[in-house]
XYZ file of C-alpha atoms in Angstrom:
560
model
C -31.104 17.838 16.444
C -29.636 17.035 12.905
C -29.012 13.799 11.784
C -26.107 13.027 9.821
C -27.826 10.143 7.840
C -30.747 10.072 5.065
C -33.111 7.224 4.047
C -34.755 8.383 0.944
C -38.092 6.851 -0.398
C -41.441 8.351 -1.936
C -43.608 5.749 -0.682
C -44.070 5.185 3.282
C -41.792 2.350 4.611
C -43.009 -0.904 5.803
C -40.745 -1.033 8.037
C -39.267 1.012 10.668
C -35.366 2.197 10.687
C -32.564 3.223 13.860
C -33.285 6.806 15.196
C -30.354 7.716 13.784
C -31.722 7.774 10.576
C -33.956 10.501 9.119
C -36.415 9.267 6.386
C -36.868 11.736 4.085
C -39.424 11.292 0.540
C -38.130 14.544 -1.080
C -35.132 16.644 -2.177
C -34.517 19.600 0.252
C -31.506 21.227 1.252
C -30.651 19.558 4.778
C -27.274 18.443 4.355
C -26.236 14.663 5.423
C -23.014 12.593 5.825
C -24.519 9.295 4.123
C -27.697 8.804 2.003
C -29.652 6.013 -0.136
C -29.937 8.287 -2.880
C -28.179 10.755 -4.881
C -31.074 12.966 -5.176
C -30.324 13.848 -1.275
C -27.799 16.607 -0.191
C -25.164 14.348 1.388
C -21.326 13.729 1.111
C -21.794 10.268 0.846
C -24.160 8.247 -1.722
C -24.027 4.364 -0.398
C -25.745 2.683 -3.240
C -24.727 -0.473 -1.356
C -27.960 0.168 0.803
C -30.592 0.132 -1.708
C -28.859 -3.106 -2.975
C -28.787 -4.855 0.413
C -32.437 -4.173 1.025
C -33.388 -5.223 -2.278
C -31.269 -8.625 -2.303
C -30.642 -9.546 1.031
C -32.640 -13.276 2.156
C -31.939 -11.949 6.141
C -35.076 -11.328 8.083
C -36.570 -7.975 8.502
C -35.049 -7.576 12.094
C -31.642 -8.537 10.750
C -31.968 -5.814 8.023
C -32.750 -3.006 10.369
C -29.741 -3.664 12.059
C -27.482 -4.190 8.901
C -28.714 -1.107 7.413
C -27.535 1.018 10.331
C -24.430 -0.741 10.372
C -24.174 0.186 6.550
C -24.612 3.961 7.409
C -22.349 3.713 10.233
C -19.450 1.846 8.078
C -19.399 4.698 5.929
C -19.435 7.279 8.449
C -15.953 5.662 9.744
C -14.703 6.186 6.415
C -15.697 9.993 6.273
C -14.583 10.155 9.807
C -11.239 8.940 9.416
C -10.522 9.529 6.002
C -7.080 11.714 5.775
C -7.351 13.093 2.100
C -7.007 17.057 1.145
C -8.810 18.672 -1.491
C -7.158 20.459 -4.119
C -7.869 22.331 -7.552
C -6.041 23.271 -10.855
C -7.483 25.755 -13.259
C -8.016 24.405 -16.811
C -8.397 26.246 -19.773
C -9.596 25.980 -23.189
C -7.034 25.279 -25.095
C -7.302 21.901 -26.732
C -5.618 19.298 -28.720
C -7.388 16.887 -30.892
C -4.974 13.705 -31.987
C -6.681 11.777 -34.821
C -5.553 10.807 -38.382
C -9.653 11.153 -39.269
C -10.211 14.048 -41.228
C -13.775 13.692 -40.536
C -13.267 15.336 -36.917
C -13.182 18.553 -38.676
C -16.902 19.089 -37.833
C -16.109 17.962 -34.099
C -13.225 20.625 -34.118
C -15.978 23.735 -35.620
C -18.468 22.603 -32.734
C -15.814 22.635 -29.805
C -14.933 25.898 -31.236
C -18.040 27.231 -31.206
C -18.124 26.222 -27.915
C -15.234 28.711 -26.919
C -12.215 26.090 -26.933
C -9.215 26.628 -28.916
C -8.488 23.699 -30.765
C -5.610 22.429 -32.505
C -5.275 19.232 -34.624
C -2.005 17.045 -35.132
C -1.634 13.718 -36.618
C -0.448 10.956 -33.951
C 2.863 10.827 -35.997
C 4.019 14.217 -35.136
C 3.545 13.820 -31.375
C 6.920 12.174 -29.728
C 6.024 12.801 -25.751
C 3.468 14.427 -23.874
C 4.398 15.693 -19.983
C 2.709 17.480 -17.468
C -0.710 17.054 -16.156
C -4.650 18.483 -17.093
C -4.386 22.004 -17.139
C -0.695 21.944 -17.999
C -0.281 19.550 -20.760
C 3.405 20.100 -22.758
C 3.544 18.115 -25.828
C 6.741 17.656 -27.960
C 6.287 16.894 -31.957
C 7.791 17.252 -34.804
C 7.106 19.567 -37.832
C 9.356 19.908 -41.006
C 12.402 17.964 -38.929
C 12.005 21.038 -36.640
C 11.104 19.964 -32.491
C 8.585 22.080 -31.102
C 6.785 22.200 -27.849
C 2.994 22.777 -27.795
C 0.788 23.765 -24.851
C -2.543 22.702 -23.972
C -4.854 22.003 -21.432
C -6.606 18.363 -22.433
C -6.013 16.349 -24.747
C -8.721 14.136 -27.375
C -6.358 11.314 -28.781
C -7.999 8.258 -30.869
C -6.203 5.468 -29.976
C -4.024 7.202 -27.564
C -0.495 5.280 -27.126
C 0.389 4.498 -23.478
C 3.083 6.939 -22.722
C 0.138 9.587 -23.356
C -2.502 7.852 -21.134
C -0.656 7.885 -18.087
C -0.988 11.857 -18.058
C -3.964 13.371 -16.469
C -6.303 15.419 -18.894
C -5.275 12.976 -21.896
C -8.857 10.868 -23.300
C -9.280 7.911 -25.583
C -12.827 8.570 -27.504
C -11.758 4.710 -28.645
C -12.125 3.709 -25.260
C -14.447 5.509 -23.467
C -16.447 6.564 -26.292
C -16.772 9.680 -28.431
C -19.185 10.997 -26.099
C -18.249 10.086 -23.122
C -14.887 11.258 -23.617
C -16.064 14.880 -24.415
C -18.358 14.817 -21.411
C -15.365 14.431 -19.177
C -13.475 16.837 -21.309
C -15.867 19.345 -20.664
C -16.711 18.748 -16.930
C -13.211 19.551 -16.014
C -12.928 22.366 -17.899
C -12.458 25.481 -15.777
C -11.602 24.348 -12.156
C -10.559 20.702 -12.020
C -10.968 19.375 -8.386
C -9.049 16.618 -6.867
C -8.012 14.760 -3.906
C -4.584 13.060 -2.633
C -5.014 9.223 -2.434
C -1.531 8.620 -0.807
C 0.127 8.729 2.333
C 3.422 8.228 2.582
C 6.332 7.415 5.143
C 9.612 7.843 3.977
C 11.321 6.901 7.622
C 10.114 2.962 6.367
C 10.323 3.285 2.517
C 12.725 0.515 0.872
C 13.581 2.899 -1.959
C 14.107 6.650 0.120
C 17.394 7.471 -0.039
C 19.005 3.996 -0.077
C 23.106 3.578 -1.552
C 21.303 0.412 -3.919
C 17.834 0.332 -5.344
C 15.908 -2.824 -3.536
C 12.704 -1.528 -4.135
C 10.460 0.813 -6.549
C 7.168 -1.417 -6.544
C 4.966 1.397 -6.401
C 6.218 3.451 -9.106
C 6.676 0.008 -11.564
C 2.602 -0.653 -10.756
C 1.295 2.695 -10.867
C -0.753 2.827 -14.658
C -0.001 6.683 -14.854
C 2.837 9.137 -13.623
C 1.293 9.627 -10.233
C 4.483 7.957 -8.848
C 8.009 8.532 -10.517
C 11.519 7.564 -8.671
C 14.422 10.144 -8.762
C 17.324 7.808 -9.163
C 19.910 10.062 -8.318
C 18.405 11.397 -4.757
C 16.586 8.011 -4.508
C 13.666 10.091 -3.806
C 9.596 9.230 -4.501
C 7.932 11.945 -6.155
C 4.089 11.939 -6.026
C 1.715 13.559 -8.514
C -1.438 13.539 -6.440
C -3.323 15.414 -9.525
C -2.279 12.618 -12.008
C -3.540 9.595 -9.609
C -6.400 7.543 -10.362
C -7.026 6.355 -6.695
C -6.745 2.774 -7.721
C -4.572 1.457 -4.577
C -2.226 -0.769 -6.462
C 0.718 0.982 -5.164
C -0.486 0.725 -1.753
C -0.943 -3.182 -1.867
C 2.555 -3.773 -3.491
C 4.464 -1.806 -1.177
C 6.205 -4.098 1.380
C 6.538 -1.997 4.856
C 3.368 0.226 4.770
C 5.125 3.432 4.238
C 1.902 3.811 1.688
C -1.677 4.103 2.688
C -5.112 4.755 1.012
C -6.202 8.348 2.550
C -10.323 7.256 1.762
C -9.418 4.198 3.922
C -6.393 4.306 6.351
C -4.915 1.162 7.953
C -6.758 2.477 11.152
C -10.164 3.694 9.617
C -10.153 -0.430 8.214
C -9.641 -2.127 11.297
C -12.643 0.272 13.169
C -15.031 -0.720 9.894
C -14.421 -4.197 10.212
C -15.516 -4.764 13.472
C -19.203 -4.034 12.053
C -18.632 -6.996 10.067
C -18.370 -9.178 13.042
C -20.296 -12.901 12.201
C -21.076 -11.708 9.130
C -20.052 -12.635 5.410
C -17.932 -9.275 3.715
C -19.206 -8.823 0.082
C -16.507 -6.532 -0.893
C -17.794 -4.641 -4.445
C -15.198 -1.856 -5.619
C -17.396 1.453 -6.374
C -16.779 1.189 -9.941
C -18.445 -2.090 -9.828
C -22.213 -1.965 -10.958
C -24.509 -3.398 -8.262
C -27.248 -3.699 -10.929
C -25.212 -6.850 -12.497
C -25.695 -8.761 -9.303
C -28.789 -10.018 -10.002
C -28.860 -13.108 -7.741
C -30.381 -12.787 -4.005
C -27.931 -12.121 -1.198
C -27.665 -15.150 1.380
C -28.456 -14.474 4.549
C -25.428 -12.894 6.562
C -23.696 -11.562 3.712
C -23.146 -7.639 4.173
C -21.990 -5.910 1.396
C -18.646 -3.962 1.707
C -18.230 -0.739 -0.596
C -14.650 0.268 -1.488
C -13.442 3.207 -2.863
C -9.959 1.632 -4.954
C -10.342 -1.434 -6.277
C -6.554 -2.182 -5.489
C -5.353 -1.212 -2.168
C -6.465 -4.091 0.202
C -3.221 -5.655 1.232
C -2.670 -9.048 3.712
C -3.050 -6.936 6.751
C -6.253 -6.046 5.767
C -7.598 -9.364 4.717
C -6.124 -11.071 7.696
C -8.312 -8.809 10.007
C -11.448 -9.006 8.422
C -11.314 -12.644 8.239
C -10.316 -12.967 11.365
C -13.092 -10.405 12.705
C -15.821 -12.151 10.860
C -15.083 -15.708 11.446
C -16.215 -16.227 7.693
C -14.780 -16.329 4.204
C -14.618 -13.235 2.246
C -16.389 -12.817 -1.000
C -14.405 -10.300 -3.522
C -16.958 -9.190 -6.254
C -14.581 -7.366 -8.789
C -13.723 -7.359 -12.803
C -10.085 -6.830 -11.548
C -7.666 -8.027 -8.990
C -4.329 -5.843 -8.923
C -1.239 -7.475 -8.885
C -0.519 -7.057 -5.132
C -3.835 -8.163 -4.041
C -3.628 -11.297 -6.121
C -0.686 -12.335 -4.307
C -2.292 -11.434 -0.958
C -5.346 -13.819 -1.960
C -3.631 -16.536 -3.279
C -1.011 -16.424 0.023
C -3.640 -16.257 2.254
C -6.125 -18.892 0.695
C -3.030 -21.118 0.779
C -2.328 -20.650 4.344
C -6.368 -21.479 5.335
C -6.548 -24.412 3.140
C -3.522 -25.740 5.168
C -4.697 -24.612 8.572
C -8.310 -25.417 8.277
C -8.510 -27.127 4.949
C -10.774 -24.363 4.115
C -10.930 -21.638 1.340
C -10.624 -18.112 2.674
C -11.713 -15.707 0.380
C -13.553 -16.231 -3.145
C -13.212 -13.811 -6.084
C -15.849 -13.258 -8.242
C -16.388 -11.721 -11.408
C -19.949 -12.470 -12.260
C -23.603 -13.546 -10.812
C -22.795 -17.275 -11.562
C -19.333 -17.803 -9.309
C -21.043 -15.508 -7.028
C -23.419 -17.603 -6.810
C -21.393 -20.781 -6.258
C -19.392 -19.123 -4.036
C -22.109 -18.759 -1.520
C -23.287 -22.403 -2.157
C -19.331 -23.744 -1.437
C -17.920 -21.770 1.378
C -17.642 -22.850 4.741
C -17.775 -21.001 8.043
C -14.344 -20.139 9.896
C -15.104 -19.140 13.495
C -12.193 -21.164 14.749
C -10.048 -18.321 12.653
C -11.910 -15.583 14.949
C -8.891 -13.320 16.681
C -8.881 -9.554 17.859
C -5.792 -7.376 18.210
C -5.330 -3.768 19.357
C -3.681 -2.547 16.160
C -2.867 0.661 17.272
C 0.484 2.222 16.353
C 1.439 -0.933 14.816
C 2.912 -1.327 11.262
C 1.485 -3.156 8.152
C 3.803 -6.155 8.623
C 3.535 -5.960 12.444
C -0.157 -6.306 12.087
C -0.068 -9.281 9.749
C 3.169 -11.101 11.826
C 1.039 -11.006 15.222
C -2.416 -12.546 13.602
C -0.805 -14.887 11.290
C 1.253 -16.199 14.082
C -1.965 -16.853 16.359
C -3.531 -18.372 12.916
C -0.319 -20.827 13.044
C -0.025 -21.181 16.791
C 1.744 -24.434 18.069
C 2.136 -26.019 14.494
C 4.343 -26.345 11.443
C 2.475 -25.637 8.677
C 5.456 -26.101 6.141
C 6.551 -23.452 3.695
C 4.440 -21.422 1.513
C 5.914 -18.929 -1.487
C 4.990 -15.391 -1.701
C 5.361 -14.013 -5.430
C 6.600 -11.228 -7.364
C 4.563 -8.450 -5.648
C 4.510 -9.630 -2.264
C 7.546 -10.771 -0.629
C 8.386 -12.083 2.662
C 11.449 -14.288 3.306
C 14.341 -14.891 5.848
C 18.103 -14.301 6.171
C 21.318 -16.411 7.172
C 24.174 -14.987 9.161
C 27.282 -16.991 9.506
C 27.722 -16.277 12.849
C 31.467 -17.311 12.626
C 31.909 -14.019 10.139
C 29.699 -11.573 11.617
C 31.731 -9.146 13.811
C 28.383 -7.514 15.334
C 29.258 -4.201 13.470
C 25.432 -3.619 12.874
C 25.926 -2.195 9.857
C 22.934 -4.623 8.908
C 20.940 -2.944 11.913
C 21.313 0.316 10.393
C 19.844 -0.639 7.486
C 16.762 -2.107 8.170
C 14.143 0.875 8.942
C 11.644 -1.564 9.585
C 12.954 -3.389 12.967
C 13.231 -6.676 11.684
C 17.212 -6.620 12.629
C 17.893 -5.519 16.144
C 20.931 -5.213 18.217
C 20.497 -5.977 21.901
C 23.323 -4.529 24.464
C 21.862 -6.172 27.126
C 23.701 -9.896 25.744
C 25.514 -8.575 22.898
C 23.431 -10.260 20.371
C 22.014 -9.537 16.533
C 18.270 -10.483 16.431
C 16.231 -10.942 13.483
C 12.153 -11.544 13.066
C 11.539 -12.995 9.542
C 8.220 -12.237 9.845
C 8.728 -8.477 9.475
C 11.332 -8.545 7.146
C 10.333 -7.389 3.803
C 12.837 -9.141 1.801
C 14.787 -6.012 0.624
C 17.646 -7.750 0.644
C 19.377 -4.322 1.704
C 20.911 -5.831 4.882
C 23.179 -8.254 2.560
C 24.215 -5.192 0.190
C 25.214 -3.172 3.250
C 27.068 -5.959 5.675
C 30.801 -5.670 4.706
C 31.786 -9.169 5.679
C 32.037 -11.194 2.513
C 30.027 -13.919 2.265
C 28.344 -13.233 5.633
C 24.669 -12.261 5.296
C 22.618 -13.343 2.284
C 18.705 -13.170 2.009
C 16.341 -16.118 1.339
C 13.788 -14.682 -1.333
C 9.695 -14.964 -1.112
C 9.365 -18.045 1.339
C 6.871 -17.798 4.311
C 7.405 -20.198 6.863
C 4.535 -21.259 8.942
C 5.764 -22.165 12.042
C 6.043 -20.585 15.752
C 9.956 -19.718 15.274
C 9.334 -17.843 12.203
C 7.315 -15.273 14.264
C 9.771 -14.551 17.221
C 12.745 -12.892 17.701
C 16.284 -15.286 16.856
C 20.023 -14.762 18.024
C 21.494 -14.907 14.787
C 25.177 -13.724 16.143
C 26.460 -12.832 19.965
C 29.916 -12.191 21.253
C 31.744 -11.039 24.225
C 32.821 -7.371 24.922
C 36.422 -6.902 24.477
C 38.110 -5.021 27.617
C 40.428 -2.113 27.017
C 43.914 -3.495 27.836
C 44.878 0.263 28.776
C 41.872 1.015 30.986
C 39.504 -2.155 30.747
C 36.691 -0.907 29.733
C 34.329 -2.949 27.379
C 34.413 -0.948 24.036
C 33.664 -3.696 21.198
C 32.694 -7.305 20.294
C 36.231 -9.384 20.372
C 35.699 -10.626 17.258
C 35.792 -7.025 15.607
C 38.801 -6.644 18.024
C 40.831 -9.996 16.403
C 39.708 -8.812 12.944
C 41.028 -5.465 12.981
C 44.424 -6.918 14.749
C 44.525 -9.743 12.580
C 44.714 -7.477 9.515
C 47.027 -4.835 11.179
C 49.575 -6.469 13.110
C 51.763 -7.594 10.045
C 51.665 -3.816 9.084
C 52.966 -2.640 13.211
C 55.626 -5.712 13.345
C 58.130 -4.160 15.538
C 56.422 -1.116 17.021
C 55.234 -2.573 20.443
C 53.078 0.865 20.899
C 51.072 0.674 17.507
C 50.407 -3.004 18.432
C 49.065 -2.144 21.542
C 46.821 0.361 20.598
C 44.946 -2.247 18.610
C 43.392 -3.289 22.046
C 42.901 0.034 23.186
C 39.729 1.797 23.313
C 39.468 4.877 21.284
C 39.946 7.262 24.499
C 42.963 5.355 25.328
C 44.497 4.870 22.127
C 45.635 8.494 21.772
C 47.081 8.660 25.562
C 49.026 5.166 24.825
C 50.726 6.896 21.470
C 50.792 10.399 23.096
C 52.827 8.429 26.676
C 55.014 7.049 24.383
C 55.960 9.699 22.511
C 56.988 12.012 25.900
C 58.885 9.045 27.274
C 60.735 8.599 24.168
C 61.674 12.422 24.067
C 62.472 12.226 27.555
C 64.704 9.298 26.895
C 66.042 11.026 23.886
C 67.087 14.187 26.034
C 68.750 12.423 28.788
C 70.509 10.520 26.607
């Protein structure tokens, strides 16, 4: 039976590998899912396998087990990925933007290769729209506004607005040879994937009367996410997406998920790190730069996007492995940075230990290995099936806090947690706030006529406050994560008795709501006992009371 995993080695192995791994010593046409070497015909090249074998201090038996784990981890990502393949035809219309007149030689070279090349000065260009294969350049020439269409652009010292579009390359940053290589490689059929899954039902921007969120569009380095302010809809351009994942780590509700490693897949993958020290390394990082040995029990975790990890990911991994996490990266996204700070502060308060180490070089990595302390006391597992991002984090953090009160942690600009206050005397239980909350933090309970709130799953968006019709009734407490047991449970914020219809006796509204309406309308209805009575009637009986009074009045008038 054909195997899914291949281990490539030109020399005989000095140790056995698991039976699920084919050991091959020469390239062949056989197809695999995961391989340790790019010369093998495999869907996934996993460089961390060779890196682990070369650097780890683990004993041989442990290495053999961990190599099997590394293959299985990659297979989990492959099996649960939710991406789709797309293609865009890219023609040969090329724009060169530069002030360097010496680039004429480059124009001639590319023209000889079949490209249709136009050269412009940077000062002529007003705007760039579209995407690779369909770029529209707005320019000014001799006081006339013109539009030029092209497939790709080489722009030396390109401004930020131009670099947001796919198909624009800056040789000043990439190097001329690298920029030309990318441009040539993308000519013809440009293949790309969707990196984002979107659930509009829990989005904090989608179709809301007021804008209370939109962080994903703010942190996007390209034009992959745009906001339509009139409709309050998000528009996604997968062709412009770099797959960095920055939008996912700042999404408060979990409306965005990473297709290459959905939360469900991450949960399954984290199980392979039980008892190990995870070393997270973004795919873009050069493994050769890690020249120090890996301490015993350190197992690498290669990730596609360097910015998508959020609080539910991190706490899942920590409570599964029972050890600190080491993150080897040259860049931390705004959302992930907030998450790391918050989780480290929580662990310092609870265990007096650091949970996540961020390292940018071998020296910092070595220091982390020397100073870290195991965290077996934080071990905890839950079934995450069907749970949203906030619900996962809430359940896990509630277990960590336990019965203690660890105080309040300030959250931040990109990761928000908080609380609300409701003046129970002013609240009429109209439930507008419940309708405004799409993450189930505010809920109505007809069994006892109460309004309840769970702060731990609140996104702190403030839409409930904007929706509440009562003046100074509901207010939002911003960016406070309270580490005490009550913060994780539903609190009764307001409660009332139901009012019985004065006509039929049916309960139909809260007493507060009826008293409020009566207080407003009574001065207007003075002298009209029928209208006054309708203030205390259910909707069905209001019409009956008015109709009956009208009939009686007509009868009396006729008799009279």
